[in-house]
Amino acid sequence: MRSNDLINLLNSGSNGELPCPLCSNKMKELHLTYKKSRMMSRHEEMAKDPKKMAEEGALVHAPVIGGIFFFGRMIYDVKEDRAKGKLKKTVTIDGCASCSSLWFDRGEIFQITGNDVTLEYKGETVELAGANAEPSPNVITTHVNEETNN
């Protein structure tokens, strides 16, 4: 993506409330779409909801029945993905038009990792990152750890 396109892309987002961690200006919110398999979506939902995790874990204690159930559901999920396509998901990331940075919260980066991510921009679909995409040579990545040691 050209530099001017990136600036236009960042300006096209809706106004957000968060200050940019690099320059302190208000960031824009960009709404991205990606596709995820049904099986991976199910795992993502279980990770977010302890009750679902406990229900799924109960099947593990019945090895034969649980194994048959999981295998059957996996076959069904793959069949549905092939017939209907993967599930369309959305994620909102923050971008700063002032310093051209993008900010991914902890959960956002995990949501899009390994998925084809696109953005509707000026009536066209712009691919931002394909599966297994590598950063461009001139890109600087920064990690901020929000955890504090007590």
Coordinates of N, CA and C in Angstrom, one line a residue:
M1 N 0.9 -1.2 0.0 CA 0.0 0.0 0.0 C 0.9 1.2 0.0
R2 N 0.6 2.2 -0.9 CA 1.4 3.4 -0.9 C 1.2 4.3 0.3
S3 N 2.1 5.1 0.6 CA 2.1 6.0 1.7 C 0.8 6.8 1.7
N4 N 0.5 7.5 0.6 CA -0.7 8.3 0.5 C -2.0 7.5 0.7
D5 N -2.0 6.2 0.2 CA -3.1 5.4 0.4 C -3.3 5.0 1.9
L6 N -2.2 4.8 2.6 CA -2.2 4.5 4.0 C -2.8 5.7 4.8
I7 N -2.4 6.9 4.5 CA -2.9 8.1 5.1 C -4.4 8.2 4.9
N8 N -4.8 8.0 3.6 CA -6.2 8.1 3.3 C -7.0 7.0 4.0
L9 N -6.4 5.9 4.1 CA -7.1 4.7 4.8 C -7.3 5.1 6.3
L10 N -6.2 5.6 6.9 CA -6.3 6.0 8.3 C -7.3 7.1 8.5
N11 N -7.4 8.1 7.6 CA -8.4 9.2 7.7 C -9.8 8.7 7.5
S12 N -10.0 7.6 6.8 CA -11.3 7.1 6.4 C -12.0 6.4 7.6
G13 N -11.2 6.1 8.7 CA -11.8 5.5 9.9 C -12.7 6.4 10.6
S14 N -13.5 5.9 11.5 CA -14.4 6.7 12.4 C -13.5 7.2 13.5
N15 N -13.9 8.4 14.1 CA -13.2 9.0 15.2 C -13.3 8.1 16.4
G16 N -12.1 7.9 17.0 CA -12.1 7.0 18.2 C -11.8 7.9 19.5
E17 N -11.8 7.3 20.6 CA -11.6 8.0 21.9 C -10.2 7.8 22.4
L18 N -9.4 6.8 21.9 CA -8.1 6.5 22.4 C -7.0 7.4 21.9
P19 N -6.1 7.9 22.8 CA -5.0 8.6 22.3 C -3.9 7.7 21.7
C20 N -3.2 8.2 20.7 CA -2.1 7.4 20.1 C -1.0 7.2 21.1
P21 N -0.5 6.0 21.3 CA 0.6 5.8 22.3 C 1.9 6.4 21.8
L22 N 2.0 6.7 20.5 CA 3.3 7.3 20.0 C 3.3 8.8 20.0
C23 N 2.1 9.4 19.6 CA 2.1 10.9 19.5 C 1.0 11.6 20.3
S24 N 0.1 10.8 20.9 CA -1.0 11.3 21.8 C -2.2 11.9 21.1
N25 N -2.2 12.0 19.7 CA -3.4 12.5 19.0 C -4.4 11.4 19.1
K26 N -5.7 11.8 18.9 CA -6.8 10.9 18.9 C -6.7 9.9 17.7
M27 N -6.9 8.6 17.9 CA -6.8 7.6 16.9 C -8.2 7.4 16.2
K28 N -8.1 6.8 15.0 CA -9.3 6.5 14.2 C -9.5 5.0 14.4
E29 N -10.8 4.6 14.3 CA -11.2 3.2 14.4 C -11.4 2.6 13.0
L30 N -10.7 1.6 12.6 CA -10.8 0.9 11.3 C -11.5 -0.4 11.5
H31 N -12.6 -0.7 10.8 CA -13.3 -1.9 10.9 C -12.9 -2.9 9.8
L32 N -12.3 -4.0 10.2 CA -11.7 -5.0 9.3 C -12.6 -6.2 9.3
T33 N -12.6 -6.9 8.2 CA -13.3 -8.2 8.1 C -12.2 -9.3 7.8
Y34 N -12.5 -10.5 8.3 CA -11.7 -11.6 8.1 C -12.6 -12.9 8.1
K35 N -12.1 -13.9 7.5 CA -12.8 -15.2 7.5 C -12.1 -16.2 8.4
K36 N -12.9 -16.9 9.1 CA -12.4 -17.9 10.0 C -13.2 -19.2 9.9
S37 N -12.5 -20.3 10.0 CA -13.2 -21.6 9.9 C -14.2 -21.7 11.1
R38 N -15.2 -22.6 11.0 CA -16.1 -22.8 12.0 C -15.5 -23.4 13.3
M39 N -14.5 -24.3 13.0 CA -13.9 -25.0 14.1 C -13.0 -24.0 14.9
M40 N -12.3 -23.1 14.2 CA -11.5 -22.2 15.0 C -12.4 -21.1 15.6
S41 N -13.5 -20.8 15.0 CA -14.4 -19.9 15.7 C -15.0 -20.5 17.0
R42 N -15.3 -21.8 16.9 CA -15.8 -22.4 18.1 C -14.7 -22.4 19.2
H43 N -13.5 -22.7 18.9 CA -12.4 -22.6 19.9 C -12.2 -21.2 20.5
E44 N -12.4 -20.2 19.6 CA -12.2 -18.8 20.1 C -13.4 -18.5 21.0
E45 N -14.6 -18.9 20.7 CA -15.7 -18.6 21.6 C -15.6 -19.4 23.0
M46 N -15.0 -20.6 22.9 CA -14.8 -21.4 24.1 C -13.8 -20.7 25.0
A47 N -12.8 -20.1 24.4 CA -11.7 -19.5 25.2 C -12.2 -18.2 25.9
K48 N -13.3 -17.6 25.3 CA -13.8 -16.4 25.9 C -14.9 -16.7 27.0
D49 N -15.4 -17.9 26.9 CA -16.5 -18.2 27.9 C -16.2 -19.4 28.7
P50 N -15.9 -19.3 30.0 CA -15.5 -20.4 30.8 C -16.6 -21.4 30.9
K51 N -17.9 -21.0 30.8 CA -19.0 -22.0 30.9 C -19.0 -23.0 29.7
K52 N -18.7 -22.4 28.5 CA -18.6 -23.3 27.4 C -17.4 -24.2 27.5
M53 N -16.3 -23.7 28.0 CA -15.1 -24.4 28.2 C -15.4 -25.6 29.1
A54 N -16.1 -25.4 30.2 CA -16.4 -26.4 31.1 C -17.3 -27.5 30.5
E55 N -18.3 -27.1 29.7 CA -19.2 -28.0 29.0 C -18.4 -28.9 28.1
E56 N -17.5 -28.3 27.3 CA -16.7 -29.1 26.4 C -15.8 -30.0 27.1
G57 N -15.3 -29.5 28.2 CA -14.3 -30.3 29.0 C -15.0 -31.6 29.6
A58 N -16.3 -31.5 29.9 CA -17.0 -32.6 30.4 C -17.0 -33.8 29.5
L59 N -17.0 -33.5 28.2 CA -17.0 -34.6 27.2 C -15.7 -35.3 27.1
V60 N -14.6 -34.7 27.5 CA -13.3 -35.3 27.6 C -13.3 -36.4 28.6
H61 N -14.1 -36.4 29.6 CA -14.1 -37.4 30.6 C -14.8 -38.7 30.2
A62 N -15.5 -38.6 29.0 CA -16.1 -39.8 28.4 C -15.3 -40.0 27.1
P63 N -14.1 -40.6 27.2 CA -13.2 -40.6 26.0 C -13.8 -41.1 24.7
V64 N -14.5 -42.2 24.7 CA -15.0 -42.8 23.4 C -16.1 -41.9 22.9
I65 N -17.1 -41.6 23.7 CA -18.2 -40.7 23.3 C -17.7 -39.3 22.9
G66 N -16.9 -38.8 23.8 CA -16.3 -37.4 23.5 C -15.5 -37.4 22.2
G67 N -14.7 -38.4 22.0 CA -13.9 -38.5 20.7 C -14.8 -38.6 19.5
I68 N -15.8 -39.4 19.6 CA -16.8 -39.5 18.4 C -17.5 -38.2 18.2
F69 N -17.9 -37.6 19.3 CA -18.6 -36.3 19.2 C -17.7 -35.2 18.5
F70 N -16.5 -35.1 19.1 CA -15.6 -34.1 18.5 C -15.2 -34.4 17.1
F71 N -15.0 -35.6 16.7 CA -14.7 -36.0 15.3 C -15.8 -35.7 14.4
G72 N -17.0 -36.0 14.8 CA -18.2 -35.8 14.0 C -18.4 -34.3 13.8
R73 N -18.2 -33.5 14.9 CA -18.4 -32.0 14.8 C -17.3 -31.4 13.9
M74 N -16.1 -32.0 13.9 CA -15.0 -31.5 13.1 C -15.4 -31.7 11.6
I75 N -15.8 -32.9 11.3 CA -16.2 -33.3 9.9 C -17.3 -32.3 9.5
Y76 N -18.3 -32.1 10.3 CA -19.5 -31.2 10.0 C -18.9 -29.8 9.7
D77 N -18.1 -29.3 10.6 CA -17.5 -27.9 10.4 C -16.8 -27.8 9.1
V78 N -15.9 -28.8 8.7 CA -15.2 -28.7 7.5 C -16.2 -28.8 6.3
K79 N -17.2 -29.6 6.4 CA -18.2 -29.7 5.3 C -18.9 -28.4 5.1
E80 N -19.3 -27.8 6.2 CA -20.0 -26.5 6.1 C -19.1 -25.4 5.6
D81 N -17.8 -25.4 6.0 CA -16.9 -24.4 5.4 C -16.7 -24.5 3.9
R82 N -16.7 -25.8 3.5 CA -16.6 -26.0 2.0 C -17.8 -25.6 1.3
A83 N -19.0 -25.9 1.9 CA -20.3 -25.7 1.2 C -20.7 -24.2 1.2
K84 N -20.5 -23.6 2.4 CA -21.0 -22.2 2.6 C -19.9 -21.2 2.7
G85 N -18.6 -21.6 2.8 CA -17.5 -20.7 3.0 C -17.3 -20.5 4.5
K86 N -16.1 -19.9 4.8 CA -15.8 -19.7 6.2 C -16.7 -18.5 6.7
L87 N -16.8 -18.5 8.1 CA -17.6 -17.4 8.7 C -16.9 -16.1 8.6
K88 N -17.7 -15.1 8.3 CA -17.2 -13.7 8.2 C -17.2 -13.1 9.6
K89 N -16.1 -12.6 10.0 CA -15.9 -12.0 11.3 C -15.4 -10.6 11.1
T90 N -15.6 -9.7 12.1 CA -15.1 -8.4 12.1 C -14.3 -8.1 13.3
V91 N -13.3 -7.2 13.2 CA -12.5 -6.7 14.3 C -12.2 -5.2 14.0
T92 N -12.2 -4.4 15.1 CA -11.9 -3.0 15.0 C -10.5 -2.7 15.6
I93 N -9.7 -2.1 14.7 CA -8.4 -1.7 15.2 C -8.3 -0.2 15.2
D94 N -7.3 0.3 15.9 CA -7.1 1.7 16.0 C -5.9 2.1 15.2
G95 N -6.0 3.2 14.5 CA -4.9 3.8 13.7 C -4.8 5.3 13.8
C96 N -3.6 5.7 13.7 CA -3.3 7.2 13.9 C -2.9 7.8 12.6
A97 N -3.7 8.8 12.1 CA -3.4 9.4 10.9 C -2.2 10.4 11.0
S98 N -1.9 10.8 12.2 CA -0.8 11.8 12.4 C 0.5 11.1 12.3
C99 N 0.7 10.0 12.8 CA 2.0 9.3 12.8 C 2.0 8.0 12.0
S100 N 0.8 7.7 11.3 CA 0.7 6.5 10.5 C 1.0 5.2 11.2
S101 N 0.5 5.1 12.4 CA 0.7 3.9 13.2 C -0.6 3.1 13.3
L102 N -0.5 1.8 13.4 CA -1.7 1.0 13.7 C -1.5 0.4 15.1
W103 N -2.5 0.3 15.8 CA -2.4 -0.3 17.2 C -3.4 -1.4 17.3
F104 N -2.8 -2.6 17.7 CA -3.6 -3.8 17.9 C -3.6 -4.1 19.3
D105 N -4.8 -4.2 19.9 CA -4.9 -4.7 21.3 C -4.6 -6.2 21.3
R106 N -4.4 -6.7 22.5 CA -4.0 -8.1 22.7 C -4.9 -9.0 22.0
G107 N -6.2 -8.9 22.1 CA -7.1 -9.8 21.5 C -7.3 -9.6 20.0
E108 N -7.1 -8.4 19.5 CA -7.2 -8.1 18.1 C -6.2 -8.8 17.3
I109 N -4.9 -8.8 17.7 CA -3.9 -9.4 16.9 C -4.1 -10.9 16.8
F110 N -4.6 -11.6 17.9 CA -4.9 -13.0 17.9 C -6.0 -13.3 17.0
Q111 N -7.0 -12.4 16.9 CA -8.2 -12.6 16.0 C -7.8 -12.7 14.6
I112 N -6.9 -11.9 14.1 CA -6.6 -11.8 12.7 C -5.4 -12.6 12.3
T113 N -4.6 -13.1 13.2 CA -3.4 -13.8 12.9 C -3.8 -15.1 12.1
G114 N -3.2 -15.3 11.0 CA -3.4 -16.5 10.2 C -4.7 -16.4 9.3
N115 N -5.3 -15.3 9.2 CA -6.5 -15.1 8.4 C -6.3 -14.0 7.4
D116 N -7.0 -14.1 6.3 CA -7.0 -13.1 5.2 C -7.8 -11.9 5.7
V117 N -7.2 -10.8 5.9 CA -7.8 -9.6 6.5 C -8.1 -8.6 5.3
T118 N -9.3 -8.1 5.2 CA -9.6 -7.1 4.2 C -10.3 -5.9 4.8
L119 N -10.3 -4.8 4.1 CA -11.0 -3.6 4.5 C -11.7 -3.0 3.3
E120 N -13.0 -2.6 3.5 CA -13.7 -2.0 2.4 C -13.2 -0.5 2.5
Y121 N -12.6 -0.1 1.3 CA -12.1 1.3 1.3 C -12.4 1.9 -0.1
K122 N -13.1 3.0 -0.2 CA -13.5 3.6 -1.4 C -14.2 2.6 -2.4
G123 N -15.0 1.8 -1.8 CA -15.8 0.8 -2.7 C -15.0 -0.4 -3.1
E124 N -13.7 -0.5 -2.7 CA -12.9 -1.6 -3.1 C -12.5 -2.4 -1.9
T125 N -12.2 -3.6 -2.1 CA -11.7 -4.4 -1.0 C -10.2 -4.4 -1.0
V126 N -9.6 -3.9 0.1 CA -8.2 -3.8 0.2 C -7.7 -4.9 1.1
E127 N -6.7 -5.8 0.6 CA -6.2 -6.8 1.4 C -5.1 -6.2 2.2
L128 N -5.2 -6.3 3.5 CA -4.2 -5.8 4.4 C -3.1 -6.8 4.8
A129 N -3.5 -8.0 5.0 CA -2.6 -9.1 5.4 C -3.1 -10.4 5.0
G130 N -2.4 -11.2 4.3 CA -2.7 -12.5 4.0 C -2.2 -13.5 5.1
A131 N -2.7 -14.7 5.0 CA -2.2 -15.7 6.0 C -0.6 -15.8 5.8
N132 N 0.1 -15.9 6.9 CA 1.5 -16.0 7.0 C 2.2 -14.8 6.4
A133 N 1.6 -13.6 6.4 CA 2.2 -12.4 5.9 C 3.4 -12.0 6.7
E134 N 4.4 -11.4 6.1 CA 5.6 -10.9 6.8 C 5.6 -9.4 6.8
P135 N 6.2 -8.7 7.8 CA 6.2 -7.3 7.7 C 7.1 -6.8 6.5
S136 N 6.8 -5.6 6.0 CA 7.6 -5.0 4.9 C 9.0 -4.7 5.5
P137 N 10.0 -4.6 4.7 CA 11.4 -4.3 5.2 C 11.5 -3.1 6.0
N138 N 10.8 -2.0 5.7 CA 10.9 -0.7 6.4 C 9.9 -0.6 7.6
V139 N 9.3 -1.6 8.0 CA 8.3 -1.6 9.1 C 8.9 -1.8 10.4
I140 N 8.5 -1.0 11.4 CA 9.0 -1.1 12.7 C 7.9 -1.6 13.6
T141 N 8.1 -2.7 14.3 CA 7.1 -3.2 15.2 C 7.5 -2.9 16.6
T142 N 6.5 -2.6 17.4 CA 6.7 -2.3 18.8 C 5.7 -3.1 19.7
H143 N 6.2 -3.6 20.8 CA 5.3 -4.3 21.7 C 5.3 -3.5 23.0
V144 N 4.1 -3.3 23.5 CA 3.9 -2.7 24.8 C 3.3 -3.7 25.8
N145 N 3.9 -3.9 26.9 CA 3.4 -4.9 27.8 C 2.6 -4.1 28.9
E146 N 1.3 -4.3 29.0 CA 0.5 -3.6 29.9 C 0.5 -4.1 31.3
E147 N 1.1 -5.3 31.5 CA 1.1 -5.9 32.8 C 2.1 -5.1 33.7
T148 N 1.8 -5.0 34.9 CA 2.8 -4.4 35.9 C 3.2 -5.4 36.9
N149 N 4.4 -5.3 37.4 CA 4.9 -6.1 38.4 C 4.6 -5.5 39.8
N150 N 4.0 -6.2 40.7 CA 3.7 -5.7 42.0 C 4.6 -6.2 43.0

